[in-house]
Short mmCIF file of C-alpha atoms in Angstrom, two decimals:
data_model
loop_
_atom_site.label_atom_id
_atom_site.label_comp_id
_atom_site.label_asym_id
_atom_site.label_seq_id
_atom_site.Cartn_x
_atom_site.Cartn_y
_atom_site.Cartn_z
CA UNK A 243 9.03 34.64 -16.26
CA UNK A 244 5.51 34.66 -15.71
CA UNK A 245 4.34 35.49 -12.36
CA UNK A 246 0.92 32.72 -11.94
CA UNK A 247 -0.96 32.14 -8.74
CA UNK A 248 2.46 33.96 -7.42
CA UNK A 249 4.68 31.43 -8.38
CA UNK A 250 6.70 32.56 -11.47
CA UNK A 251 7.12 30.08 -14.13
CA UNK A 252 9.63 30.14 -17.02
CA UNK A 253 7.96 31.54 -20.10
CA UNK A 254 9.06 28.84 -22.59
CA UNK A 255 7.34 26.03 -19.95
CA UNK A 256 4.34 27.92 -19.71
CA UNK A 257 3.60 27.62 -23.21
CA UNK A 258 5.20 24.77 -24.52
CA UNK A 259 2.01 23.55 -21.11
CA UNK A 260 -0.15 25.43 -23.60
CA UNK A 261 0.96 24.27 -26.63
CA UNK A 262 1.04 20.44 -25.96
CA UNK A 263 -2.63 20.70 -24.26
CA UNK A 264 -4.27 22.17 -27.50
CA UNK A 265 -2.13 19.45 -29.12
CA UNK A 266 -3.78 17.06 -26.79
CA UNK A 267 -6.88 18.01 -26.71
CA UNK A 268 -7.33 18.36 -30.89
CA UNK A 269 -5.86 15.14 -31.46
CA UNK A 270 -8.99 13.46 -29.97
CA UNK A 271 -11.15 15.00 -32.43
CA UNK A 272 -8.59 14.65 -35.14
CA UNK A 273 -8.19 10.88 -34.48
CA UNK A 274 -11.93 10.32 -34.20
CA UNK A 275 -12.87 12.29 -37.20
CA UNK A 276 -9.87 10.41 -39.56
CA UNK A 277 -11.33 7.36 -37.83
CA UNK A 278 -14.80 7.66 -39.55
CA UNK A 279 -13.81 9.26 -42.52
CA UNK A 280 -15.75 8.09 -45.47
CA UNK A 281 -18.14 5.73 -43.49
CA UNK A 282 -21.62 5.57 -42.70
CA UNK A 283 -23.80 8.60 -42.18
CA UNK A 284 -23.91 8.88 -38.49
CA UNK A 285 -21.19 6.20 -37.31
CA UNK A 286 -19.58 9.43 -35.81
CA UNK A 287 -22.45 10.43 -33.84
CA UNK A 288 -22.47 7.02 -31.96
CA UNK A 289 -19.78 7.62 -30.12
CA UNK A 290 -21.00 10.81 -28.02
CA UNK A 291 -19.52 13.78 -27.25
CA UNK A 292 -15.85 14.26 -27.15
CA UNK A 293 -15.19 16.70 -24.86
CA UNK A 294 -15.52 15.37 -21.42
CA UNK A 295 -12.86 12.59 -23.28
CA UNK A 296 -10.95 14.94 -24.55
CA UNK A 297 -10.82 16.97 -21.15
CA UNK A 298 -9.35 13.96 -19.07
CA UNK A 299 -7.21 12.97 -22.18
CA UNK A 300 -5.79 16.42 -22.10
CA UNK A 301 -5.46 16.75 -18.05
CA UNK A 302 -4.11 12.66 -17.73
CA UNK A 303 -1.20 12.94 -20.17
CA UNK A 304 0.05 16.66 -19.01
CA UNK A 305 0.24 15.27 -15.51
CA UNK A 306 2.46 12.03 -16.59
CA UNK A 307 4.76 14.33 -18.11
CA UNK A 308 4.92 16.59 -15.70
CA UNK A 309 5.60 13.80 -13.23
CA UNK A 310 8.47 12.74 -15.73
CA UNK A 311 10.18 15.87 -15.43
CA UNK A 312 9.72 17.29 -19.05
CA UNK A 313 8.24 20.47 -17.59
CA UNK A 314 10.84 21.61 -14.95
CA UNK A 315 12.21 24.92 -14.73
CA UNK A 316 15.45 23.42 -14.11
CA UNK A 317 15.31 20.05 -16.10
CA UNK A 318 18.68 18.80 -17.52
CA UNK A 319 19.67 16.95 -20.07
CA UNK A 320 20.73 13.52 -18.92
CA UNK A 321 23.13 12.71 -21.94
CA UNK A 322 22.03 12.68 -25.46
CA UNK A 323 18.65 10.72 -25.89
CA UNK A 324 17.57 11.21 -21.93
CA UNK A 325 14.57 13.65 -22.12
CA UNK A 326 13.89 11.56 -25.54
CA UNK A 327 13.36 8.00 -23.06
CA UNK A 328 11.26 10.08 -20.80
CA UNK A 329 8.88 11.50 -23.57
CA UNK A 330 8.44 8.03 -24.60
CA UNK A 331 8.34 6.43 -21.36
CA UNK A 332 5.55 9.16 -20.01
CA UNK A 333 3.66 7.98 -23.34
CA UNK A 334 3.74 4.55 -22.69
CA UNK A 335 2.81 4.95 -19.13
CA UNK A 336 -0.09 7.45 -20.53
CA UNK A 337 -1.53 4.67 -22.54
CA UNK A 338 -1.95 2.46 -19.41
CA UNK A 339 -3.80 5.04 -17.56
CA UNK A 340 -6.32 5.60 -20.43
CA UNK A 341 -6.58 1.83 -20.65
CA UNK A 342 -6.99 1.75 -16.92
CA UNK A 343 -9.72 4.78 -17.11
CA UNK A 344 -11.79 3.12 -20.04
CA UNK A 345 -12.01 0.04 -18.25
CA UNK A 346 -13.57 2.02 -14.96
CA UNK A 347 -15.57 4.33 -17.05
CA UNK A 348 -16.63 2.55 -19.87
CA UNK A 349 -18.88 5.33 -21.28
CA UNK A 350 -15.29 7.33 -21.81
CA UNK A 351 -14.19 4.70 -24.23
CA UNK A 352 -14.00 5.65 -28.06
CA UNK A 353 -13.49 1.91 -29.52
CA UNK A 354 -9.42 0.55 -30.70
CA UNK A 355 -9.14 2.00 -33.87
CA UNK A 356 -10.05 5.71 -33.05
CA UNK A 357 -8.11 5.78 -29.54
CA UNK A 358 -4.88 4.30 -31.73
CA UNK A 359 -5.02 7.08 -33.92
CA UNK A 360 -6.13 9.56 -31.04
CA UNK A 361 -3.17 8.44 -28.99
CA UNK A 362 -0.80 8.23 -32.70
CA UNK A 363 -1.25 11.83 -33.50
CA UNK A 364 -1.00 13.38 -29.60
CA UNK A 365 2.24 11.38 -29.68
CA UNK A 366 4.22 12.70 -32.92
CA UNK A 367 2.00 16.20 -32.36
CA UNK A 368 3.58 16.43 -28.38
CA UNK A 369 7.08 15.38 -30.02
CA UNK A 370 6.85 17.71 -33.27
CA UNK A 371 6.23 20.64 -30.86
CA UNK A 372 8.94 20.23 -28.54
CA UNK A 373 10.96 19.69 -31.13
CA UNK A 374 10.20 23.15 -32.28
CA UNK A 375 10.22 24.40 -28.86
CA UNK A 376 14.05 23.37 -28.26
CA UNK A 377 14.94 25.58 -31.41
CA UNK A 378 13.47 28.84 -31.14
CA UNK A 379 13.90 29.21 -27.42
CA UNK A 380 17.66 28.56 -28.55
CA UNK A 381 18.20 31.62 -30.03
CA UNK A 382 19.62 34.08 -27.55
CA UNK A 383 17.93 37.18 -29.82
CA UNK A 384 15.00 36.20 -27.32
CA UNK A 385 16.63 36.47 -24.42
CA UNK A 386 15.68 39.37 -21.92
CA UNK A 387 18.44 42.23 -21.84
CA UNK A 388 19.31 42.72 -18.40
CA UNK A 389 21.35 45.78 -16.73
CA UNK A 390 23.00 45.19 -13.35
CA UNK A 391 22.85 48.48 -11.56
CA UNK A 392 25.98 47.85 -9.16
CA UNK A 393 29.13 45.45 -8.97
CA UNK A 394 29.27 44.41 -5.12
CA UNK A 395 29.84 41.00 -3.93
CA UNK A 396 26.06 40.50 -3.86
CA UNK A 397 25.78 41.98 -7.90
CA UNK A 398 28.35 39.56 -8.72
CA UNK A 399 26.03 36.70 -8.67
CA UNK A 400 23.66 37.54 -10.85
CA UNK A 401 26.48 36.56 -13.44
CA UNK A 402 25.87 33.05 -12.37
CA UNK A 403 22.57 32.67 -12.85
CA UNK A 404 22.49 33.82 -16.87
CA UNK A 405 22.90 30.11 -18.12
CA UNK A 406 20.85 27.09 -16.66
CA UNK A 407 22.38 24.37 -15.80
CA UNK A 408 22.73 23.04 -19.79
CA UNK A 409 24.02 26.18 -20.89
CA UNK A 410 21.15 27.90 -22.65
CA UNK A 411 20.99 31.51 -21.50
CA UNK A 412 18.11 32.41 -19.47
CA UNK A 413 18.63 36.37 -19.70
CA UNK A 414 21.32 38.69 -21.28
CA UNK A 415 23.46 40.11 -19.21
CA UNK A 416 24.55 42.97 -21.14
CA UNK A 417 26.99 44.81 -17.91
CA UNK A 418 27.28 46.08 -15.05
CA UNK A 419 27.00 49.82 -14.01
CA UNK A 420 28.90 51.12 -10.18
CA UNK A 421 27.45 54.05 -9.34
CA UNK A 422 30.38 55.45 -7.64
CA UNK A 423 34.56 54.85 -8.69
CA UNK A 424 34.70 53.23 -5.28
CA UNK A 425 32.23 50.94 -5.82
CA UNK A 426 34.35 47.05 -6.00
CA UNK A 427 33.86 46.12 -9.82
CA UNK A 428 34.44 42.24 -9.13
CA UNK A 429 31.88 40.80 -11.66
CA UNK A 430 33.74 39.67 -14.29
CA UNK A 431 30.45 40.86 -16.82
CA UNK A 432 31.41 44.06 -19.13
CA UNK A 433 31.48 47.39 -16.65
CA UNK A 434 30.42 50.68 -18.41
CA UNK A 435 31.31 53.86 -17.12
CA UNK A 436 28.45 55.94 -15.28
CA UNK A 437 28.31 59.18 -16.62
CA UNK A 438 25.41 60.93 -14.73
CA UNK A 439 22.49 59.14 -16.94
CA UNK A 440 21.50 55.53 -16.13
CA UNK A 441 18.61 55.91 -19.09
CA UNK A 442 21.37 57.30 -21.47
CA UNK A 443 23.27 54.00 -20.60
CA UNK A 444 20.10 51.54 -21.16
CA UNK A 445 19.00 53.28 -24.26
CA UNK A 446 22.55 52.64 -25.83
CA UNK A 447 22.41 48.84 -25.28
CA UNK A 448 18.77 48.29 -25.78
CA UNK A 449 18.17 47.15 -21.98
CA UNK A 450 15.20 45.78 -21.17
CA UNK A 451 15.73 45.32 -17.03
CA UNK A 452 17.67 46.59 -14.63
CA UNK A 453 18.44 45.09 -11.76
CA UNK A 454 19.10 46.87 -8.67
CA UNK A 455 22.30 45.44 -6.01
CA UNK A 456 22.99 48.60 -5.15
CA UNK A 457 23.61 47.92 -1.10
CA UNK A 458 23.65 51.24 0.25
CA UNK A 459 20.73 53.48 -1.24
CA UNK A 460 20.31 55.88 1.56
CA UNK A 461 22.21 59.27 1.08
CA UNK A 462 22.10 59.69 -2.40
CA UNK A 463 23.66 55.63 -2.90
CA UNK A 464 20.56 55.13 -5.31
CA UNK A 465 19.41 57.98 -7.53
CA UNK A 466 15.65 57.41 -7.51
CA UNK A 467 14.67 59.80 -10.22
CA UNK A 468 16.69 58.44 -12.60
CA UNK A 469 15.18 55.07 -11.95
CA UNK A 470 11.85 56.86 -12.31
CA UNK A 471 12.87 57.84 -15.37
CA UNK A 472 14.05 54.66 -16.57
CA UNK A 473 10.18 53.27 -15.34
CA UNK A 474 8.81 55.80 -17.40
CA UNK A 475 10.67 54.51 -20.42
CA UNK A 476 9.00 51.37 -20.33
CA UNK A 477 12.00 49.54 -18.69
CA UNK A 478 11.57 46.97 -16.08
CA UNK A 479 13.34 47.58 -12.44
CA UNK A 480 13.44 45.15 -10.54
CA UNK A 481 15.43 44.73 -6.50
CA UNK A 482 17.84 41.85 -5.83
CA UNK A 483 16.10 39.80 -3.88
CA UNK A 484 12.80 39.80 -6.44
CA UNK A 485 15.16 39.11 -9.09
CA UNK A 486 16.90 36.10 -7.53
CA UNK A 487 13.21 35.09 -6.19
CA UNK A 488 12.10 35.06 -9.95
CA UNK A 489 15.06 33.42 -11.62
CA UNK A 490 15.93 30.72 -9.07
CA UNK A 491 12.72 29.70 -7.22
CA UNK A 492 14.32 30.21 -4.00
CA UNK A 493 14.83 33.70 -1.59
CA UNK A 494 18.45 34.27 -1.32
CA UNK A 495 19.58 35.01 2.04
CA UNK A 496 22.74 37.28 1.36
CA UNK A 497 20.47 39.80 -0.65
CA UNK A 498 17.73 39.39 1.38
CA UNK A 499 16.44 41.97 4.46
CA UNK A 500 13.15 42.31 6.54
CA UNK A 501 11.57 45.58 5.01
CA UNK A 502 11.69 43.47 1.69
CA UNK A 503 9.43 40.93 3.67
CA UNK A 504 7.44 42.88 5.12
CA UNK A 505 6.18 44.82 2.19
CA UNK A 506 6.57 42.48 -0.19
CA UNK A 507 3.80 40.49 -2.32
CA UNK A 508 3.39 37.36 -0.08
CA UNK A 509 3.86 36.16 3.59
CA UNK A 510 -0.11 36.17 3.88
CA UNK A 511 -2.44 33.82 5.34
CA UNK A 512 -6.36 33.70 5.63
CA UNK A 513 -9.16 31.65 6.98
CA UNK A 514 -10.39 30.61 3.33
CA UNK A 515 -6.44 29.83 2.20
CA UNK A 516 -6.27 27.77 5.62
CA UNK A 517 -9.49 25.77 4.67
CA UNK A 518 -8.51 25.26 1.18
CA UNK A 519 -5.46 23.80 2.00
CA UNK A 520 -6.56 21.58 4.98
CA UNK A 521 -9.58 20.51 2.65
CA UNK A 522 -7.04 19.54 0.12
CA UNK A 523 -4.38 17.92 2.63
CA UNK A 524 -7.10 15.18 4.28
CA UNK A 525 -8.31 14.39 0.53
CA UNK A 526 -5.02 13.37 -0.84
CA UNK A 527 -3.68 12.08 2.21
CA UNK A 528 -7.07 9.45 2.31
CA UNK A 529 -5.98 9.05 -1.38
CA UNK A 530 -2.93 8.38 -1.03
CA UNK A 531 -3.50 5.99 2.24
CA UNK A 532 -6.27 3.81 -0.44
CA UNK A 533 -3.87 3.72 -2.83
CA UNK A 534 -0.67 2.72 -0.97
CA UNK A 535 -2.46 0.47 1.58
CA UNK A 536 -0.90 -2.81 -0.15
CA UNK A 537 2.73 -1.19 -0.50
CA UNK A 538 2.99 -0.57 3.07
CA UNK A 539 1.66 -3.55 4.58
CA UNK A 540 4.62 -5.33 2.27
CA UNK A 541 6.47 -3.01 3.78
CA UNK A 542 5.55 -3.91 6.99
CA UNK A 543 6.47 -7.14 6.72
CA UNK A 544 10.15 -7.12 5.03
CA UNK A 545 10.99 -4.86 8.15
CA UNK A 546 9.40 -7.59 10.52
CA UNK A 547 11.69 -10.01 8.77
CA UNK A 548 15.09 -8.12 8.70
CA UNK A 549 15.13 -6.69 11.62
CA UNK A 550 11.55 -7.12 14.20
CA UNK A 551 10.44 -4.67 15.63
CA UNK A 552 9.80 -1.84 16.11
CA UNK A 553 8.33 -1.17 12.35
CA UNK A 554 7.75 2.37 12.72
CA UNK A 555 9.77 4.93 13.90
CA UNK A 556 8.56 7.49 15.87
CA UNK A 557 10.59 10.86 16.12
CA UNK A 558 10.03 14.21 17.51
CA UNK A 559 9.87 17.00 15.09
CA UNK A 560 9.32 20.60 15.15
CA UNK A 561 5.94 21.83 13.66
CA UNK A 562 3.88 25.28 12.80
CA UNK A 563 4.49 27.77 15.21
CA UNK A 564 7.03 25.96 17.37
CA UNK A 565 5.33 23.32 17.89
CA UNK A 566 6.33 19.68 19.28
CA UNK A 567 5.15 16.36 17.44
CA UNK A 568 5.79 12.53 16.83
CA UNK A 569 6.21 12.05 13.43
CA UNK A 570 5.93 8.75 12.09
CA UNK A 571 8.19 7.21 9.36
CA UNK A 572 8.87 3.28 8.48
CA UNK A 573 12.29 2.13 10.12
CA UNK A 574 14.75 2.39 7.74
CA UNK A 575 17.98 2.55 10.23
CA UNK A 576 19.07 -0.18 12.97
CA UNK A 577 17.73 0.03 15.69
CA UNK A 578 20.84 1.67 17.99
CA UNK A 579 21.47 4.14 15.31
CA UNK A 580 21.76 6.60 17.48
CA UNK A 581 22.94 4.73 20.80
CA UNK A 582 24.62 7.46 22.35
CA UNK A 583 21.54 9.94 22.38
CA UNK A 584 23.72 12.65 19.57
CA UNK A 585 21.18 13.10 16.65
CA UNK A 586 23.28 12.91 13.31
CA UNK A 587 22.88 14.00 9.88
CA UNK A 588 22.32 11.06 7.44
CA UNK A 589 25.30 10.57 5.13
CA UNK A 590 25.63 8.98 1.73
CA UNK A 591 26.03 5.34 2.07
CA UNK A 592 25.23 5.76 5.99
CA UNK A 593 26.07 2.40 7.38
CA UNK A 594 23.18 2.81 10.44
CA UNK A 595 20.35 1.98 7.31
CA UNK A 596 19.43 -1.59 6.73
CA UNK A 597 19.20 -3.35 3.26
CA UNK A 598 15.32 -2.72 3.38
CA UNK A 599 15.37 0.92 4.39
CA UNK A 600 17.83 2.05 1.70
CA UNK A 601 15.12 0.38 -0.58
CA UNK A 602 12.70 2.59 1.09
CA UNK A 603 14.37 5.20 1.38
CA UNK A 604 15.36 5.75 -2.13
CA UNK A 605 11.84 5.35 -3.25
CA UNK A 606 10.55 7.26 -0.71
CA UNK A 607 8.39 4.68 0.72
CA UNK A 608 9.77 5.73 4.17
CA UNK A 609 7.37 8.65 4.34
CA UNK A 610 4.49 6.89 3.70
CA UNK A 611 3.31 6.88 7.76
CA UNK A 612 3.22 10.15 7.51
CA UNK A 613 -0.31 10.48 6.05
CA UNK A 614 -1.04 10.15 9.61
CA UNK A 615 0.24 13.10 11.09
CA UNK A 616 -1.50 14.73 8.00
CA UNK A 617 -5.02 13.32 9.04
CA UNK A 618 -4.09 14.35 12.42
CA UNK A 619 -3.66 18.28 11.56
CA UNK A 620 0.38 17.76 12.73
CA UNK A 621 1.66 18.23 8.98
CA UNK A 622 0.62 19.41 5.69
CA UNK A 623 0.58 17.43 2.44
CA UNK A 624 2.76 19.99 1.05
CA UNK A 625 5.40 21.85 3.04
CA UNK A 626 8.72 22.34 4.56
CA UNK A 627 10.18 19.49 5.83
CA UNK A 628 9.89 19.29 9.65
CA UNK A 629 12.91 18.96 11.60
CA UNK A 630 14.60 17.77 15.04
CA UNK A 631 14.13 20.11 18.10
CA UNK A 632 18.25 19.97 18.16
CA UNK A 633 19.02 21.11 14.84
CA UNK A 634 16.41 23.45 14.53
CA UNK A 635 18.13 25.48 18.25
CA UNK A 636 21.58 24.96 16.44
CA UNK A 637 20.48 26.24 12.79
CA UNK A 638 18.19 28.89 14.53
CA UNK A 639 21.41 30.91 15.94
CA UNK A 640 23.43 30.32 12.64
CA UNK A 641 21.00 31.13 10.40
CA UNK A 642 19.20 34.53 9.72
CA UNK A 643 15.34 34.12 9.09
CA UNK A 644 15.45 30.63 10.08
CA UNK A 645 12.21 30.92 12.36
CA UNK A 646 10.02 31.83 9.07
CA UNK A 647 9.76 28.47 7.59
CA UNK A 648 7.97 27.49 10.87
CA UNK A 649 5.09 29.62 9.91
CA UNK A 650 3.28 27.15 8.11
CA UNK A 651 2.80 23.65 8.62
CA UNK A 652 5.58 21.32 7.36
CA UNK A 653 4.90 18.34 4.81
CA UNK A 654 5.83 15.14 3.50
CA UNK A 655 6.74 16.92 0.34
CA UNK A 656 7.34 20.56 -0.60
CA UNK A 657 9.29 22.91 -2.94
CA UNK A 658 12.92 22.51 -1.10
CA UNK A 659 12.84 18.77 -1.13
CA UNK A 660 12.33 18.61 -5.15
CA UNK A 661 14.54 21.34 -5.79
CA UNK A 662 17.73 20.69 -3.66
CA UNK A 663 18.89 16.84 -2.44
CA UNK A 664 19.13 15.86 1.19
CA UNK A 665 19.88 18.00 3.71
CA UNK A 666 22.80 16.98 5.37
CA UNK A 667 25.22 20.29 6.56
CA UNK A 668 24.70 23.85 7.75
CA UNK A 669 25.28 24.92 4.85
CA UNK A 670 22.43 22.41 2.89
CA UNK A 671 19.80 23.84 5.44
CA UNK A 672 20.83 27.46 3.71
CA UNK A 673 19.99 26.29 0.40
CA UNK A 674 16.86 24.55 1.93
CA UNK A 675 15.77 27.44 3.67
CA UNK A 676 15.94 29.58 0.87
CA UNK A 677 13.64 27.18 -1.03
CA UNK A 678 11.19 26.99 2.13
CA UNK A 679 10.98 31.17 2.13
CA UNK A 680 9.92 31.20 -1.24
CA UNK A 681 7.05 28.66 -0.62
CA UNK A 682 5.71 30.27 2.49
CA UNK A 683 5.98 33.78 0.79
CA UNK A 684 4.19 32.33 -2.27
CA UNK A 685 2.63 28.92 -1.04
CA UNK A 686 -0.89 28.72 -3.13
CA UNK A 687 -3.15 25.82 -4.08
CA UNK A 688 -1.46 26.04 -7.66
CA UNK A 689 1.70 25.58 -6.48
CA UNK A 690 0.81 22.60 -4.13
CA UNK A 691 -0.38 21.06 -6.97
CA UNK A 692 3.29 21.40 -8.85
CA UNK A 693 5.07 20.71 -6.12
CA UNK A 694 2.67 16.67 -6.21
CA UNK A 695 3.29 16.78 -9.78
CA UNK A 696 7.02 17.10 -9.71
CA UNK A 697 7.02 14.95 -6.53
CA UNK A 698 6.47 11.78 -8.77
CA UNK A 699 9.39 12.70 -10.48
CA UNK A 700 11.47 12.58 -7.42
CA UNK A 701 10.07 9.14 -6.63
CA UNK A 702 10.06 7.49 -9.95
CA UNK A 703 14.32 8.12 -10.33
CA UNK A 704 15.01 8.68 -6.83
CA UNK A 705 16.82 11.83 -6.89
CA UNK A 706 18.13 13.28 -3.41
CA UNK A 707 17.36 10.07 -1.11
CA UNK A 708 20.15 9.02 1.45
#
């Protein structure tokens, strides 16, 4: 992992990113040059300089992918040829936008022949390096070798998270090492015997890491100068809750306590971050509002005609700091869903939504309003999702650290709601919440920007919509 912007990203993604953008940007000199190979003196020349072309060639197509999912941390294979339809696909869509950017900006355009061959070689270039990608970050001689100093309940996981969710091994988990014979050895990884030497132990088995779920490290529980000595070594140690942070993109709860939050890397805020981000919010929620104008007033209407009004739907919501708000959503439920005043969880298959609002729903259209109580200052572009006054006092005593997430403002979108599906138990609002820490710890204008990017993704196949 590679900490950037503080938000860690997987090695192999970050330069398989780097990889496919030089591959990008040298096929638009490579296509132009084989273009006007042999021909007149000059013919070249004509068409300008390639770099600003190059440049939004480059940024265009790493953005489609991205928004196709072929640069997720946690992408999975969706049977044999799936990542294989949504290389092409992202292509194909690629070519559209350039077509549609040439038309607007005709200066950009480089003439048929030389954008065919341009867009020829990015395309077997982009699938020759994958290709080569998916092989050497196969073999597991690459993996990190990881030591798991303790075997408690909380150790134990770390077991889980050595294989993604294909089955390619993320780290090597070479064991597991109690520090004391009473110490519950319920991981069922290889347990070595400690025998007074911790760097004796990683030496023998080539560690590279060690991970520390020790629980109790006061009164001798953790022997410090051995860990020293292990730093001094040139190995890696790293706490529970960074590790799990690092791996899994989220902050787990179990391991997680608040002298770790308080002196850890993140949690900050600042007048210049604030202005970034509200600069950033009102310019791609006015975007977004240009660009979806037509979809919504369609939308509009097939509500009008199913079911009258009201068309929106107007809910109160729990914002930054506390605070009380109407947020605004398109109807997507009848209108006595809830005619006995309890507020409910929204099931699979709920039977309250109407025909047109589990169309809108499952593309997300539903949210659209929203851009409203982003213009407003209410919400964020990016952020956790805000919720009910009633389930935030009922998750609030059930859930430690619960309070946090309402330290920012929420958003239409954000790192929980790509990462985990609908929220619809207790026990989904842990999982959520343990995405929503690790944005507000490391929320950045980077990883707003990933969180848009991958966004499109959860629009375009409609993964987690109820």
């Amino acid at each position: 992992m590679i900490r950037l912007f503080k938000h860690y990203v997987p090695l192999p993604i970050l330069l398989l990113v780097i990889t496919e953008a030089v591959v990008l940007f040298s096929s638009m000199y490579a296509g132009t040059a084989l273009r006007f190979m042999g021909g007149r003196y000059g013919d070249i020349e004509l068409v300008g300089s390639l770099l600003p072309r190059a440049l939004i060639f480059t940024l265009v197509m790493l953005g489609i992918m991205t928004a196709f999912g072929l640069h997720r941390r946690d992408a999975k294979q969706e049977g044999r040829w799936g990542n294989s339809v949504r290389f092409l696909v992202s292509f194909l869509v690629g070519l559209v936008v350039m077509l549609f950017i040439f038309y607007a900006i005709p200066d950009l355009f480089l003439g048929r022949g030389a954008f065919a061959l341009v867009f020829l070689i990015a395309f077997v270039g982009a699938a020759v390096t994958r290709l080569m990608f998916t092989r050497v970050f196969k073999l597991e001689a690459l993996s990190r070798r990881v030591l798991l100093l303790g075997s408690g309940s909380r150790s134990s996981k770390v077991e889980l998270l050595e294989r993604d969710e294909d089955g390619k091994r993320k780290f090597n988990l070479v064991g597991c090492l109690p520090l004391t014979n009473s110490e519950p050895a319920i991981t069922k990884c290889r347990v070595f015997q400690y025998q007074g030497s911790i760097l004796a132990v990683a030496k023998k088995h080539k560690v590279d890491e060690i991970v520390v779920g020790v629980r109790e490290r006061r009164n001798g529980g953790l022997p410090a100068d051995q860990l020293l000595e292990c730093k001094l070594a040139g190995i890696d140690i790293v706490d529970l809750p960074s590790f799990f942070e690092r791996e899994t993109g989220q902050i787990q709860l179990e391991s997680l306590n608040t002298s770790w939050m308080i002196f850890s890397d993140g949690f900050t805020r600042g007048t210049i971050k604030d202005i970034v981000k509200r600069m950033f919010d009102v310019t791609a929620s006015a975007l977004l509002l240009l660009i979806t104008l037509p979809i919504m007033l369609i939308t509009t209407m097939l509500i009008w005609l199913e079911s009258g009004n009201p068309i929106l739907y107007r809910q109160e919501r729990v914002g930054e700091r506390g605070r009380l708000f109407n947020v605004l959503k398109f109807r997507s439920m009848r209108v006595d869903a809830e005619r006995d005043g309890v507020p409910r969880w929204a099931k699979q298959q709920d039977e309250r939504i109407t025909r047109v609002g589990r169309v809108i729903r499952k593309m997300r259209i539903d949210e659209l309003p929203q851009v409203f109580n982003v213009l407003r200052g209410d919400m964020s572009f990016v952020g956790p999702r805000p919720e009910r006054p009633y389930f935030v006092n009922e998750l609030m005593t059930q859930i430690p650290y619960y309070a946090s997430r309402h330290t920012v403002k929420p958003g239409i979108t954000g790192w929980a709601q790509i990462r985990y599906p609908y929220c619809a138990t207790t026990e989904d609002a842990i999982q959520k919440l343990q995405f929503d820490l690790y944005y507000v710890k490391n929320h950045s204008f980077f990883l707003d920007l990933v969180i848009l990017l991958q966004t499109a993704q959860v629009i375009l196949f409609g993964k987690g919509a109820r």
